[in-house]
Short mmCIF file of C-alpha atoms in Angstrom, two decimals:
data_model
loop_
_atom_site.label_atom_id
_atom_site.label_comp_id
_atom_site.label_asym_id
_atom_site.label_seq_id
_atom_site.Cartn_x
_atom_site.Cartn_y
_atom_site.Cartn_z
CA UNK A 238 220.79 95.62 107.70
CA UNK A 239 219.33 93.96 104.94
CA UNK A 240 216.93 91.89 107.73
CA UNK A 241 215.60 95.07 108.53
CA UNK A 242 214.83 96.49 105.20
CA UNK A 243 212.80 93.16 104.15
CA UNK A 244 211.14 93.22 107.39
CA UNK A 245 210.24 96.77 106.77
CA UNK A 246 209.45 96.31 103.16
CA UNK A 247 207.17 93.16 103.94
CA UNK A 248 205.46 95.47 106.69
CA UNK A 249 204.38 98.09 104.19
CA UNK A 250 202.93 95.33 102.02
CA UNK A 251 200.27 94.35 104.54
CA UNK A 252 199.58 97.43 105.75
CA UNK A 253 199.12 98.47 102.17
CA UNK A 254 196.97 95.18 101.14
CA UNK A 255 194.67 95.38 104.33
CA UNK A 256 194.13 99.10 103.42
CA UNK A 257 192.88 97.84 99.85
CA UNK A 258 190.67 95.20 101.49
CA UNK A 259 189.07 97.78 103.83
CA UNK A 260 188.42 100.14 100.61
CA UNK A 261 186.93 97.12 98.61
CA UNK A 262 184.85 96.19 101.67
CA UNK A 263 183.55 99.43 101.73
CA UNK A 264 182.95 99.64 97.86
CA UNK A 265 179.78 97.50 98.02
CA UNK A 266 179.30 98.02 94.51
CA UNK A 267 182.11 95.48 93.45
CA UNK A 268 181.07 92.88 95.95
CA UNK A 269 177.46 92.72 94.71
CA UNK A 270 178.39 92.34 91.27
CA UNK A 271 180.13 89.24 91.90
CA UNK A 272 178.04 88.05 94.50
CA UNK A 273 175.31 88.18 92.14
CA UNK A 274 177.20 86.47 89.76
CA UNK A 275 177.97 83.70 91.70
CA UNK A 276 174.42 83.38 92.52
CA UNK A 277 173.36 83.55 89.38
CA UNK A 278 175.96 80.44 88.19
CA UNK A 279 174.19 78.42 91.47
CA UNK A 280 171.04 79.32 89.93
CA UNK A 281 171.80 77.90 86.55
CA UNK A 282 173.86 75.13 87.81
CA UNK A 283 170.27 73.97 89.82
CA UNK A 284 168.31 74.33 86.74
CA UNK A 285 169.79 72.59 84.91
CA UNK A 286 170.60 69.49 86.75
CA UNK A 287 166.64 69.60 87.37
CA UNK A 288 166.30 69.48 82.83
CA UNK A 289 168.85 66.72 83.24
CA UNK A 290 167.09 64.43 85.27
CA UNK A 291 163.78 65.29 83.69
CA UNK A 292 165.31 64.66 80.40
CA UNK A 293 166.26 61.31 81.80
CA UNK A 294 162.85 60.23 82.48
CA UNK A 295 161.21 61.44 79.34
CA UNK A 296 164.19 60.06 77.34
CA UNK A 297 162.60 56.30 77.91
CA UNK A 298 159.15 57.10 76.42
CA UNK A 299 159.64 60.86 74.48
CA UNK A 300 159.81 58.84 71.32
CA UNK A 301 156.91 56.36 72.22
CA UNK A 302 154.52 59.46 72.64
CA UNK A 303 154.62 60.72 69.05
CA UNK A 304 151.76 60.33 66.80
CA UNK A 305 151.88 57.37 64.00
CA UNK A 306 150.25 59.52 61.30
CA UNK A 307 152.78 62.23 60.92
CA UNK A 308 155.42 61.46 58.12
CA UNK A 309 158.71 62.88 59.81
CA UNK A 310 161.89 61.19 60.19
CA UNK A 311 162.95 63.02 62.44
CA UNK A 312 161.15 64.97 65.53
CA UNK A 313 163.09 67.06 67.57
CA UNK A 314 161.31 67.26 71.28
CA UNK A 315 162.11 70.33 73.62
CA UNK A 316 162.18 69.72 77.34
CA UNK A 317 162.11 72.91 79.49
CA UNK A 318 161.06 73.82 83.10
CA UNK A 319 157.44 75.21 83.29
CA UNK A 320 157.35 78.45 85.15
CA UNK A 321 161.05 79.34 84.39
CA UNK A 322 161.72 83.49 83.00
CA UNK A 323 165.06 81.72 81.68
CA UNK A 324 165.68 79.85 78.42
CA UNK A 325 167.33 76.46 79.64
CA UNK A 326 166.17 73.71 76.94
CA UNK A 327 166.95 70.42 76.34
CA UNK A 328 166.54 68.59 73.11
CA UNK A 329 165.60 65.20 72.30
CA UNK A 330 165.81 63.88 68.98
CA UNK A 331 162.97 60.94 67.65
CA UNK A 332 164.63 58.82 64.60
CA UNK A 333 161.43 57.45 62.46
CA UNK A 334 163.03 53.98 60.81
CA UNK A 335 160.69 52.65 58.83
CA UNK A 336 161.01 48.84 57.47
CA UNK A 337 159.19 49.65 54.17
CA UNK A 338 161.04 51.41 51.38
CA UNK A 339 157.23 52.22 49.59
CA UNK A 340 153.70 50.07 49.97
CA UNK A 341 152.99 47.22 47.76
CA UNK A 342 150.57 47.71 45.35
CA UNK A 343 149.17 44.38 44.41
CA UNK A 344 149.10 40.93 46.47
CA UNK A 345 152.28 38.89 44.76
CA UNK A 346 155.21 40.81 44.55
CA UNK A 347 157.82 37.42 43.66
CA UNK A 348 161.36 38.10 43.80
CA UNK A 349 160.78 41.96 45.01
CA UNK A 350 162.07 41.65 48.29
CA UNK A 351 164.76 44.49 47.90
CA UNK A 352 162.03 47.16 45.95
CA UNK A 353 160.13 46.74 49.04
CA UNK A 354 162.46 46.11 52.32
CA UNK A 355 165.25 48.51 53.22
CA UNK A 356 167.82 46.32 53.81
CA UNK A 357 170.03 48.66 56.07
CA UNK A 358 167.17 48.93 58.52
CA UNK A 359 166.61 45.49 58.48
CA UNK A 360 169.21 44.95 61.21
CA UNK A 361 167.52 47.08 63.52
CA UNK A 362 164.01 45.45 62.69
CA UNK A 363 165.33 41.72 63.17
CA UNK A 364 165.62 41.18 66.73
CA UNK A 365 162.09 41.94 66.82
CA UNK A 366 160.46 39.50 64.64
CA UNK A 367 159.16 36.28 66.02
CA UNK A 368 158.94 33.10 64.12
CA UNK A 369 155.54 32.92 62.27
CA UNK A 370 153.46 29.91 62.98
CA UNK A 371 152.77 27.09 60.26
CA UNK A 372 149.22 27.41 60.44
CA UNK A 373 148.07 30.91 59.46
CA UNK A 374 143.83 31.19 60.63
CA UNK A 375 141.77 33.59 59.82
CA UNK A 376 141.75 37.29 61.12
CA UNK A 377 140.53 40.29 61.08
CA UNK A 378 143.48 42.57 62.39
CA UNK A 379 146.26 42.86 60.08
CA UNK A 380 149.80 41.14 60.85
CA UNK A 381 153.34 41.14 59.58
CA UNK A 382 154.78 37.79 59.28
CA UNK A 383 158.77 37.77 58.68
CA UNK A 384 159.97 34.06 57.48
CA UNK A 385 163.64 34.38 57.17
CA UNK A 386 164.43 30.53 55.99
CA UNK A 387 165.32 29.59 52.69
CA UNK A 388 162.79 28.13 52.49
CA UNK A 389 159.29 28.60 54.27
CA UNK A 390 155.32 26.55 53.99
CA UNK A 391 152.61 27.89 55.17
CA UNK A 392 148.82 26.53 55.67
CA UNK A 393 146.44 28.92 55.29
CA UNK A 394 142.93 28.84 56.90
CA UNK A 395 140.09 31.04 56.15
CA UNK A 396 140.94 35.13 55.17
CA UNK A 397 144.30 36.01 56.85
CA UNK A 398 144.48 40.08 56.94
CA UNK A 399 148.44 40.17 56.73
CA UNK A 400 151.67 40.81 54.95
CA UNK A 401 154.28 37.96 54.33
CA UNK A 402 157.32 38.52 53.73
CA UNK A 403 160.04 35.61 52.91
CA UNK A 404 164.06 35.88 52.68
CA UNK A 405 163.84 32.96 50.59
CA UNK A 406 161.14 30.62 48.76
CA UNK A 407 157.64 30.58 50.03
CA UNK A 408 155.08 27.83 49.43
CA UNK A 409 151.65 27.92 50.59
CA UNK A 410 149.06 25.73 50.94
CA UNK A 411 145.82 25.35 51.87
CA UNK A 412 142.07 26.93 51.53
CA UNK A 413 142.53 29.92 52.40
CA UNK A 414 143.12 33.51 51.29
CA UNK A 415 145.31 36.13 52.11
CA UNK A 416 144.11 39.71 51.96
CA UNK A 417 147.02 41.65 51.99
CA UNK A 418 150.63 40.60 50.17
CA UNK A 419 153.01 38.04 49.80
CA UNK A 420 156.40 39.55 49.09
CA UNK A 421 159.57 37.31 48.97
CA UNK A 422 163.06 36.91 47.75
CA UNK A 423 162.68 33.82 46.23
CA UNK A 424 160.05 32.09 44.38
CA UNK A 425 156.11 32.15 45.61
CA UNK A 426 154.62 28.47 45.14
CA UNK A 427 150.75 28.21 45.40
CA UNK A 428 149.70 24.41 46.12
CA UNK A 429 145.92 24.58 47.09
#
């Protein structure tokens, strides 16, 4: 007896949940919504893997592309579809690091290293300095030259358009000039 009264009961259930289905079936209205939402998350979902990938590829040279002669440290960079009616963005943020706490203002700045050289950004800067040569000739574009001994020489030929900048002592030597400065941590030693 009790067999038959789940039997029944489970009976009435479906006949009462496929007589739901049919009404939502015909009840377009509900449908729609949904199916417009789910098309409308596949939409988005599209888009935006296309402003990942092209954030990707402009994440390599976004930075590169600024101007030199603006003085922000910071530059934010928005990446967005062209043609798109939504408002999908992706953001890029530039860092400026600059080497130089302020200009020098004359040519031998002795012992002024730190006034002059951020010394938290110098470990970013490092890697990228070469070792100057021994013989500095003349030129006309300017140059940085890094010497991070304790002591450096340095034989200068003809006007040299550059900056030096020594960790240590510095001793130069020879006939030449330097148009631009000296700046070191450690003594500056002339010997013409």
């Amino acid at each position: 007896m009790t067999i038959q009264k789940g039997i029944i009961t489970l009976t009435i259930l479906i006949f009462i949940s496929g007589l739901l289905t049919v009404i939502l079936l015909l009840d377009d209205s509900h449908l729609s919504f949904f199916r417009a939402q789910q098309n409308q998350r596949k939409h988005y979902v599209e888009r935006t893997l296309q402003l990942q990938k092209m954030t990707a590829t402009k994440k390599q040279t976004a930075c590169l592309d600024l101007p030199l002669n603006n003085n922000e440290s910071v530059k934010q960079i928005s990446i967005a579809l062209e043609g798109s009616t939504d408002a999908i963005q992706y953001f890029l943020w530039c860092e400026r690091m600059s080497l130089f706490k302020k200009s020098p203002k004359k040519g031998d700045n002795q012992g002024a290293l730190k006034d002059f050289v951020s010394g938290e950004k110098l470990a970013y800067f490092r890697p990228h300095f070469s070792s100057p040569p021994r013989i500095l000739n003349a030129n006309k574009m300017p140059k940085l030259y890094w010497f991070s001994d304790s002591q450096a020489e340095v034989e200068i030929n003809g006007t040299v358009s550059a900056v030096l900048i020594a960790e240590g002592d510095l001793k130069l030597t020879g006939k030449g000039r330097i148009s631009g400065a000296v700046i070191t941590s450690g003594n500056l030693t002339l010997d013409a």
